[in-house]
CSV table of C-alpha atoms and ligand atoms in Angstrom, one decimal:
chain,number,residue,atom,x,y,z
U,12,UNK,CA,18.0,12.2,-42.2
U,13,UNK,CA,19.1,9.0,-41.1
U,14,UNK,CA,17.6,5.8,-40.3
U,15,UNK,CA,17.9,2.1,-39.3
U,16,UNK,CA,17.1,0.5,-42.8
U,17,UNK,CA,16.2,-3.3,-42.5
U,18,UNK,CA,17.5,-5.0,-45.8
U,19,UNK,CA,17.6,-8.8,-45.4
U,20,UNK,CA,14.9,-10.6,-43.5
U,21,UNK,CA,17.4,-11.5,-39.7
U,22,UNK,CA,20.5,-9.8,-41.1
U,23,UNK,CA,21.9,-6.7,-39.2
U,24,UNK,CA,20.5,-3.1,-39.6
U,25,UNK,CA,22.2,-1.1,-42.1
U,26,UNK,CA,22.3,3.1,-40.5
U,27,UNK,CA,21.6,5.0,-43.3
U,28,UNK,CA,20.7,8.3,-44.6
U,29,UNK,CA,17.2,8.5,-45.6
U,30,UNK,CA,14.9,10.8,-48.3
U,31,UNK,CA,11.8,11.4,-46.6
U,32,UNK,CA,9.2,13.8,-48.3
U,33,UNK,CA,7.6,16.8,-46.8
U,34,UNK,CA,4.4,16.0,-45.7
U,35,UNK,CA,1.0,15.2,-47.7
U,36,UNK,CA,-2.4,16.7,-47.1
U,37,UNK,CA,-3.7,15.3,-44.2
U,38,UNK,CA,-0.2,14.4,-42.9
U,39,UNK,CA,2.8,15.0,-40.8
U,40,UNK,CA,5.9,15.6,-39.6
U,41,UNK,CA,7.7,14.6,-36.9
U,42,UNK,CA,11.6,14.7,-35.7
U,43,UNK,CA,11.1,11.6,-33.8
U,44,UNK,CA,13.1,12.2,-30.1
U,45,UNK,CA,13.1,8.6,-28.8
U,46,UNK,CA,11.1,5.1,-30.5
U,47,UNK,CA,11.3,2.0,-28.3
U,48,UNK,CA,10.7,-1.6,-29.5
U,49,UNK,CA,8.4,-4.0,-30.2
U,50,UNK,CA,8.3,-7.6,-30.4
U,51,UNK,CA,6.4,-7.1,-34.0
U,52,UNK,CA,9.8,-5.1,-35.2
U,53,UNK,CA,12.0,-8.0,-34.4
U,54,UNK,CA,8.5,-10.5,-35.8
U,55,UNK,CA,9.1,-7.7,-39.6
U,56,UNK,CA,12.9,-7.3,-39.5
U,57,UNK,CA,12.7,-12.1,-38.8
U,58,UNK,CA,10.8,-12.1,-42.1
U,59,UNK,CA,7.8,-13.7,-40.1
U,60,UNK,CA,5.5,-11.9,-42.1
U,61,UNK,CA,6.5,-11.0,-44.7
U,62,UNK,CA,6.6,-7.8,-46.8
U,63,UNK,CA,9.2,-5.9,-48.5
U,64,UNK,CA,12.6,-5.0,-48.2
U,65,UNK,CA,14.3,-2.3,-47.7
U,66,UNK,CA,12.1,-1.2,-45.3
U,67,UNK,CA,12.6,1.0,-41.9
U,68,UNK,CA,10.7,-0.4,-38.9
U,69,UNK,CA,10.3,1.0,-35.8
U,70,UNK,CA,6.3,1.8,-34.6
U,71,UNK,CA,6.4,2.9,-30.7
U,72,UNK,CA,7.9,6.4,-31.1
U,73,UNK,CA,7.6,10.4,-29.7
U,74,UNK,CA,9.1,13.2,-30.8
U,75,UNK,CA,8.3,17.1,-31.9
U,76,UNK,CA,6.0,18.3,-35.3
U,77,UNK,CA,8.1,19.9,-37.3
U,78,UNK,CA,5.6,20.5,-40.4
U,79,UNK,CA,2.4,20.3,-41.1
U,80,UNK,CA,0.9,19.1,-44.6
U,81,UNK,CA,-2.2,20.8,-45.8
U,82,UNK,CA,-5.9,20.2,-43.6
U,83,UNK,CA,-4.3,19.8,-41.0
U,84,UNK,CA,-5.6,21.3,-37.8
U,85,UNK,CA,-5.4,20.6,-33.7
U,86,UNK,CA,-1.2,20.7,-34.4
U,87,UNK,CA,1.4,22.9,-34.2
U,88,UNK,CA,4.9,23.3,-34.8
U,89,UNK,CA,7.3,22.3,-31.9
U,90,UNK,CA,4.7,20.3,-30.6
U,91,UNK,CA,5.8,17.2,-28.4
U,92,UNK,CA,3.3,14.4,-29.9
U,93,UNK,CA,3.3,10.4,-29.4
U,94,UNK,CA,3.7,8.9,-33.1
U,95,UNK,CA,1.6,5.4,-33.4
U,96,UNK,CA,0.6,2.9,-36.0
U,97,UNK,CA,-3.2,3.2,-36.4
U,98,UNK,CA,-3.7,5.5,-39.0
U,99,UNK,CA,-7.7,5.7,-39.7
U,100,UNK,CA,-10.2,8.4,-41.6
U,101,UNK,CA,-12.6,8.4,-39.4
U,102,UNK,CA,-15.4,8.3,-41.8
U,103,UNK,CA,-15.3,4.2,-42.9
U,104,UNK,CA,-17.9,1.8,-41.7
U,105,UNK,CA,-15.7,1.2,-38.9
U,106,UNK,CA,-14.2,4.2,-37.8
U,107,UNK,CA,-17.3,5.1,-37.5
U,108,UNK,CA,-18.4,1.9,-35.3
U,109,UNK,CA,-15.8,3.8,-33.0
U,110,UNK,CA,-12.9,0.7,-34.4
U,111,UNK,CA,-10.7,2.8,-36.2
U,112,UNK,CA,-8.5,-0.2,-36.1
U,113,UNK,CA,-9.8,-1.4,-38.3
U,114,UNK,CA,-10.0,1.1,-40.7
U,115,UNK,CA,-10.7,-0.3,-44.2
U,116,UNK,CA,-9.5,3.6,-45.6
U,117,UNK,CA,-6.5,3.0,-48.1
U,118,UNK,CA,-4.2,6.6,-47.5
U,119,UNK,CA,-1.7,7.8,-49.8
U,120,UNK,CA,1.1,7.1,-47.5
U,121,UNK,CA,-0.5,3.4,-49.0
U,122,UNK,CA,0.4,2.9,-51.6
U,123,UNK,CA,4.1,5.9,-51.9
U,124,UNK,CA,6.2,5.4,-48.8
U,125,UNK,CA,7.6,8.6,-48.4
U,126,UNK,CA,11.3,7.5,-47.7
U,127,UNK,CA,14.1,6.7,-50.6
U,128,UNK,CA,17.4,5.6,-50.1
U,129,UNK,CA,20.6,7.5,-51.7
U,130,UNK,CA,20.6,5.4,-54.8
U,131,UNK,CA,16.7,6.6,-55.3
U,132,UNK,CA,14.8,3.2,-54.6
U,133,UNK,CA,11.8,3.0,-52.0
U,134,UNK,CA,12.2,2.2,-49.0
U,135,UNK,CA,9.2,0.7,-47.2
U,136,UNK,CA,7.3,2.8,-44.1
U,137,UNK,CA,7.4,-0.7,-41.8
U,138,UNK,CA,4.4,-0.8,-39.9
U,139,UNK,CA,3.2,2.5,-41.0
U,140,UNK,CA,5.2,4.8,-39.4
U,141,UNK,CA,9.0,3.7,-39.9
U,142,UNK,CA,10.6,6.0,-36.8
U,143,UNK,CA,13.8,3.5,-36.0
U,144,UNK,CA,14.8,7.1,-37.2
U,145,UNK,CA,15.6,10.5,-37.3
U,146,UNK,CA,11.9,11.5,-39.0
U,147,UNK,CA,8.5,10.5,-39.9
U,148,UNK,CA,6.0,11.5,-42.0
U,149,UNK,CA,2.5,10.2,-41.2
U,150,UNK,CA,-1.1,10.3,-40.8
U,151,UNK,CA,-2.8,13.5,-38.3
U,152,UNK,CA,-4.4,10.3,-37.1
U,153,UNK,CA,-1.2,8.6,-36.2
U,154,UNK,CA,-0.2,11.1,-33.4
U,155,UNK,CA,-1.1,12.8,-29.9
U,156,UNK,CA,-0.3,15.4,-27.8
U,157,UNK,CA,1.5,14.7,-24.7
U,158,UNK,CA,2.1,17.1,-22.0
U,159,UNK,CA,5.1,19.1,-22.0
U,160,UNK,CA,6.3,17.9,-18.2
U,161,UNK,CA,5.7,13.9,-19.8
U,162,UNK,CA,9.3,13.1,-21.1
U,163,UNK,CA,9.5,11.6,-24.4
U,164,UNK,CA,11.3,8.5,-24.1
U,165,UNK,CA,8.8,7.8,-21.5
U,166,UNK,CA,6.1,8.3,-23.8
U,167,UNK,CA,7.0,5.9,-27.1
U,168,UNK,CA,6.1,3.2,-24.8
U,169,UNK,CA,2.6,4.9,-25.6
U,170,UNK,CA,2.2,3.9,-28.7
U,171,UNK,CA,2.0,0.3,-29.1
U,172,UNK,CA,3.5,-1.4,-25.7
U,173,UNK,CA,0.7,0.4,-23.1
U,174,UNK,CA,-2.4,1.1,-25.6
U,175,UNK,CA,-1.8,-2.4,-26.4
U,176,UNK,CA,-1.2,-4.2,-22.8
U,177,UNK,CA,-3.7,-1.4,-21.2
U,178,UNK,CA,-6.1,-1.6,-23.6
U,179,UNK,CA,-6.6,-5.4,-23.4
U,180,UNK,CA,-7.9,-4.9,-19.9
U,181,UNK,CA,-9.9,-2.0,-19.8
U,182,UNK,CA,-11.7,-1.8,-23.8
U,183,UNK,CA,-11.0,-5.4,-25.1
U,184,UNK,CA,-11.7,-7.4,-21.5
U,185,UNK,CA,-13.3,-4.4,-19.9
U,186,UNK,CA,-12.1,-6.3,-16.6
U,187,UNK,CA,-14.7,-5.9,-13.4
U,188,UNK,CA,-13.6,-4.8,-9.9
U,189,UNK,CA,-12.5,-7.5,-8.3
U,190,UNK,CA,-11.4,-9.7,-11.0
U,191,UNK,CA,-8.7,-12.9,-10.7
U,192,UNK,CA,-6.6,-11.8,-14.2
U,193,UNK,CA,-3.7,-13.7,-15.1
U,194,UNK,CA,-1.5,-12.2,-17.4
U,195,UNK,CA,0.7,-15.0,-19.5
U,196,UNK,CA,4.2,-13.3,-20.4
U,197,UNK,CA,6.2,-10.5,-19.1
U,198,UNK,CA,7.3,-8.1,-21.6
U,199,UNK,CA,6.1,-5.0,-23.2
U,200,UNK,CA,2.7,-6.2,-23.1
U,201,UNK,CA,2.5,-8.1,-21.2
U,202,UNK,CA,3.8,-5.8,-18.0
U,203,UNK,CA,1.1,-3.7,-19.0
U,204,UNK,CA,-2.1,-6.3,-19.1
U,205,UNK,CA,-0.5,-5.6,-15.3
U,206,UNK,CA,-0.5,-2.5,-14.6
U,207,UNK,CA,-4.4,-1.9,-16.3
U,208,UNK,CA,-5.8,-4.8,-14.9
U,209,UNK,CA,-4.7,-3.1,-11.4
U,210,UNK,CA,-5.8,-0.3,-13.2
U,211,UNK,CA,-9.3,-1.8,-13.7
U,212,UNK,CA,-9.1,-3.1,-9.8
U,213,UNK,CA,-8.1,-6.4,-10.0
U,214,UNK,CA,-8.5,-8.3,-7.1
U,215,UNK,CA,-5.6,-11.0,-8.0
U,216,UNK,CA,-3.4,-10.5,-10.4
U,217,UNK,CA,-1.4,-13.3,-11.4
U,218,UNK,CA,1.9,-12.7,-13.6
U,219,UNK,CA,2.6,-15.7,-15.0
U,220,UNK,CA,6.7,-16.3,-17.4
U,221,UNK,CA,10.4,-18.2,-16.9
U,222,UNK,CA,12.2,-15.3,-15.9
U,223,UNK,CA,12.5,-14.9,-12.7
U,224,UNK,CA,13.6,-11.0,-12.8
U,225,UNK,CA,10.1,-10.2,-14.7
U,226,UNK,CA,8.2,-12.0,-12.1
U,227,UNK,CA,10.3,-9.4,-9.4
U,228,UNK,CA,9.5,-6.3,-11.8
U,229,UNK,CA,5.7,-7.4,-12.3
U,230,UNK,CA,5.2,-7.4,-8.7
U,231,UNK,CA,6.4,-3.4,-8.5
U,232,UNK,CA,4.0,-3.6,-11.2
U,233,UNK,CA,0.9,-4.7,-9.9
U,234,UNK,CA,1.0,-8.4,-9.5
U,235,UNK,CA,-0.1,-9.6,-6.3
U,236,UNK,CA,1.1,-13.7,-7.5
U,237,UNK,CA,3.2,-14.2,-9.6
U,238,UNK,CA,4.4,-18.2,-11.3
U,239,UNK,CA,7.1,-19.6,-12.7
U,240,UNK,CA,5.9,-21.1,-16.5
U,241,UNK,CA,8.2,-23.5,-15.9
U,242,UNK,CA,6.5,-25.3,-13.2
U,243,UNK,CA,2.6,-26.8,-13.8
U,244,UNK,CA,0.8,-23.4,-14.0
U,245,UNK,CA,-2.9,-25.0,-14.4
U,246,UNK,CA,-2.4,-26.6,-11.0
U,247,UNK,CA,-1.8,-23.8,-9.5
U,248,UNK,CA,-3.9,-21.0,-11.0
U,249,UNK,CA,-6.5,-23.4,-9.6
U,250,UNK,CA,-5.3,-23.0,-5.9
U,251,UNK,CA,-5.5,-20.1,-6.4
U,252,UNK,CA,-9.0,-19.6,-7.5
U,253,UNK,CA,-10.6,-22.4,-5.6
U,254,UNK,CA,-10.1,-24.6,-8.0
U,255,UNK,CA,-12.6,-22.5,-10.3
U,256,UNK,CA,-9.7,-20.9,-12.7
U,257,UNK,CA,-9.2,-17.4,-14.1
U,258,UNK,CA,-11.9,-15.1,-14.5
U,259,UNK,CA,-9.5,-14.1,-17.0
U,260,UNK,CA,-6.8,-14.4,-19.2
U,261,UNK,CA,-3.9,-12.2,-21.5
U,262,UNK,CA,-1.9,-14.6,-23.6
U,263,UNK,CA,0.4,-11.3,-24.5
U,264,UNK,CA,3.2,-13.9,-26.5
U,265,UNK,CA,1.9,-14.6,-29.7
U,266,UNK,CA,2.5,-18.8,-29.4
U,267,UNK,CA,0.3,-21.1,-30.0
U,268,UNK,CA,1.0,-22.9,-26.6
U,269,UNK,CA,0.7,-20.0,-25.0
U,270,UNK,CA,-2.4,-18.8,-26.4
U,271,UNK,CA,-4.5,-22.4,-26.1
U,272,UNK,CA,-2.8,-22.1,-22.6
U,273,UNK,CA,-4.7,-18.5,-21.9
U,274,UNK,CA,-7.9,-20.7,-22.5
U,275,UNK,CA,-7.0,-24.1,-21.0
U,276,UNK,CA,-6.8,-20.9,-17.3
U,277,UNK,CA,-10.4,-19.3,-17.6
U,278,UNK,CA,-12.6,-20.9,-15.2
U,279,UNK,CA,-16.2,-21.5,-16.6
U,280,UNK,CA,-17.5,-18.5,-17.9
U,281,UNK,CA,-14.5,-17.5,-18.2
U,282,UNK,CA,-12.6,-15.0,-20.5
U,283,UNK,CA,-8.8,-15.5,-22.7
U,284,UNK,CA,-8.1,-12.5,-24.0
U,285,UNK,CA,-5.0,-13.0,-27.1
U,286,UNK,CA,-2.5,-10.4,-27.9
U,287,UNK,CA,0.4,-10.9,-29.5
U,288,UNK,CA,0.5,-11.8,-32.6
U,289,UNK,CA,1.9,-15.3,-33.4
U,290,UNK,CA,3.7,-15.1,-37.1
U,291,UNK,CA,1.9,-16.8,-40.5
U,292,UNK,CA,0.8,-19.7,-40.1
U,293,UNK,CA,0.0,-20.4,-36.9
U,294,UNK,CA,-3.1,-22.6,-35.6
U,295,UNK,CA,-4.6,-23.1,-32.3
U,296,UNK,CA,-6.2,-26.8,-31.1
U,297,UNK,CA,-8.8,-25.9,-28.3
U,298,UNK,CA,-11.0,-28.2,-27.0
U,299,UNK,CA,-14.2,-28.0,-29.6
U,300,UNK,CA,-16.1,-29.3,-25.9
U,301,UNK,CA,-15.2,-26.8,-23.8
U,302,UNK,CA,-15.4,-23.6,-25.8
U,303,UNK,CA,-19.8,-23.7,-25.4
U,304,UNK,CA,-19.6,-26.2,-22.7
U,305,UNK,CA,-17.9,-24.0,-20.0
U,306,UNK,CA,-19.2,-21.1,-21.7
U,307,UNK,CA,-15.7,-19.7,-22.3
U,308,UNK,CA,-15.6,-16.6,-24.1
U,309,UNK,CA,-11.8,-16.1,-26.4
U,310,UNK,CA,-11.2,-12.6,-27.8
U,311,UNK,CA,-9.1,-11.4,-29.6
U,312,UNK,CA,-7.4,-7.6,-28.9
U,313,UNK,CA,-5.6,-5.9,-31.9
U,314,UNK,CA,-3.7,-2.6,-30.4
U,315,UNK,CA,-5.6,-2.8,-27.3
U,316,UNK,CA,-9.0,-2.0,-29.2
U,317,UNK,CA,-7.0,1.8,-29.3
U,318,UNK,CA,-9.0,5.4,-30.0
U,319,UNK,CA,-5.9,7.4,-29.6
U,320,UNK,CA,-7.3,10.2,-29.9
U,321,UNK,CA,-9.3,8.8,-26.3
U,322,UNK,CA,-6.8,6.9,-25.0
U,323,UNK,CA,-3.6,8.4,-25.2
U,324,UNK,CA,-5.0,11.1,-23.1
U,325,UNK,CA,-6.4,8.7,-20.8
U,326,UNK,CA,-3.3,6.7,-20.4
U,327,UNK,CA,-1.8,10.8,-19.8
U,328,UNK,CA,-4.2,11.2,-16.8
U,329,UNK,CA,-3.3,7.7,-15.7
U,330,UNK,CA,0.0,8.3,-15.6
U,331,UNK,CA,-0.4,11.4,-13.7
U,332,UNK,CA,-2.4,10.1,-11.1
U,333,UNK,CA,0.9,7.7,-10.5
U,334,UNK,CA,-1.3,4.6,-11.8
U,335,UNK,CA,0.1,4.4,-15.4
U,336,UNK,CA,4.1,3.3,-14.7
U,337,UNK,CA,5.6,4.7,-17.5
U,338,UNK,CA,9.6,5.1,-16.6
U,339,UNK,CA,10.1,2.3,-15.0
U,340,UNK,CA,9.2,0.7,-18.0
U,341,UNK,CA,12.5,1.2,-20.0
U,342,UNK,CA,14.8,-0.7,-19.1
U,343,UNK,CA,17.5,-0.4,-21.3
U,344,UNK,CA,18.3,2.9,-24.3
U,345,UNK,CA,20.3,2.4,-27.1
U,346,UNK,CA,21.6,5.8,-30.2
U,347,UNK,CA,19.9,5.1,-33.2
U,348,UNK,CA,23.9,3.5,-34.4
U,349,UNK,CA,23.3,1.0,-31.5
U,350,UNK,CA,19.9,-0.8,-32.9
U,351,UNK,CA,21.3,-4.0,-33.6
U,352,UNK,CA,22.1,-4.1,-29.6
U,353,UNK,CA,18.6,-3.4,-28.5
U,354,UNK,CA,17.3,-5.9,-31.3
U,355,UNK,CA,19.0,-8.4,-29.6
U,356,UNK,CA,18.1,-7.9,-25.7
U,357,UNK,CA,15.1,-8.2,-26.9
U,358,UNK,CA,15.3,-11.0,-28.6
U,359,UNK,CA,17.0,-12.1,-25.5
U,360,UNK,CA,13.6,-11.4,-23.5
U,361,UNK,CA,15.7,-10.2,-21.1
U,362,UNK,CA,14.1,-6.4,-21.6
U,363,UNK,CA,10.9,-5.2,-20.3
U,364,UNK,CA,11.3,-1.6,-23.3
U,365,UNK,CA,14.6,-1.0,-25.1
U,366,UNK,CA,14.3,2.4,-26.1
U,367,UNK,CA,16.6,4.2,-29.4
U,368,UNK,CA,16.7,7.8,-27.9
U,369,UNK,CA,17.5,10.2,-31.9
J,28,ZN,ZN1,4.4,-3.0,-31.3
J,29,ZN,ZN1,-11.8,4.8,-41.5
């Protein structure tokens, strides 16, 4: 099968024939139909999170089950599924607490990648998925069934951007109806935090971005107010909130200035939710008096605190009732050969979601 292999940090992807193993016990093979480009793919491909090469990235995917390993139940061949990077055992301390994104079990796939290149060398299964490829082998916990009427390119977005953005609002922060919510950074995650805030019935949803077109888009997804990131955002947020600041601020971008700004925009007793993950070595500069004295809460949200088995059906329910826009998130489609163009779009910050279709 063909895959986009990263052989050099920051370099172009190499489209190659790659051998993929049969699914082992508890694993499934999926024929990938679509895989969106997430910022985490870029961060890895640029080497900012380290990791061995060669590697195949791509972790926001959908396709059809083509092969079932021993002991896999509840899935059948040909069934459409979303493929995520959340690999969980259901049995460890974290899984039993309902926090599968922190699952502590080491799986066979963690010890040996199912991928080899034409020379027989192991290729890293990037982000536990490696879905910039025609096929993946993943643990069955990483997939969730999809309804036949949901197009697979739109469904791929559920795997990361949607559950991360919407999940940060509904699961991690549990935003209450009537809240004032600020979302900084309207990319593939931030736009979904905006939709999540609308689903949570936030009264005021303020989108902040440097790109005017993205602010326009944010309105379509539920933003009630928009602010240019180059304006005095702190002043504008105070003006919109009776001088107090926001109830909830979501930092969708993993950059120290944005994460610090998220805390600064909160009202007393407000909550900053840090969603975007920065590169290795990032430190934050926060006001040590303000945190306790203003009763601020700072929450990290990994993958929207998602539980795949529950959140994916819930998101599909929101989609089928017209509350969650999916097709509208796709800003461009590319073939696997065009993956460098897709990466360039994401790098320029133009794209909501660029999707690779196989
Ligand atoms: Zn992602
Ligand atoms: Zn576990």
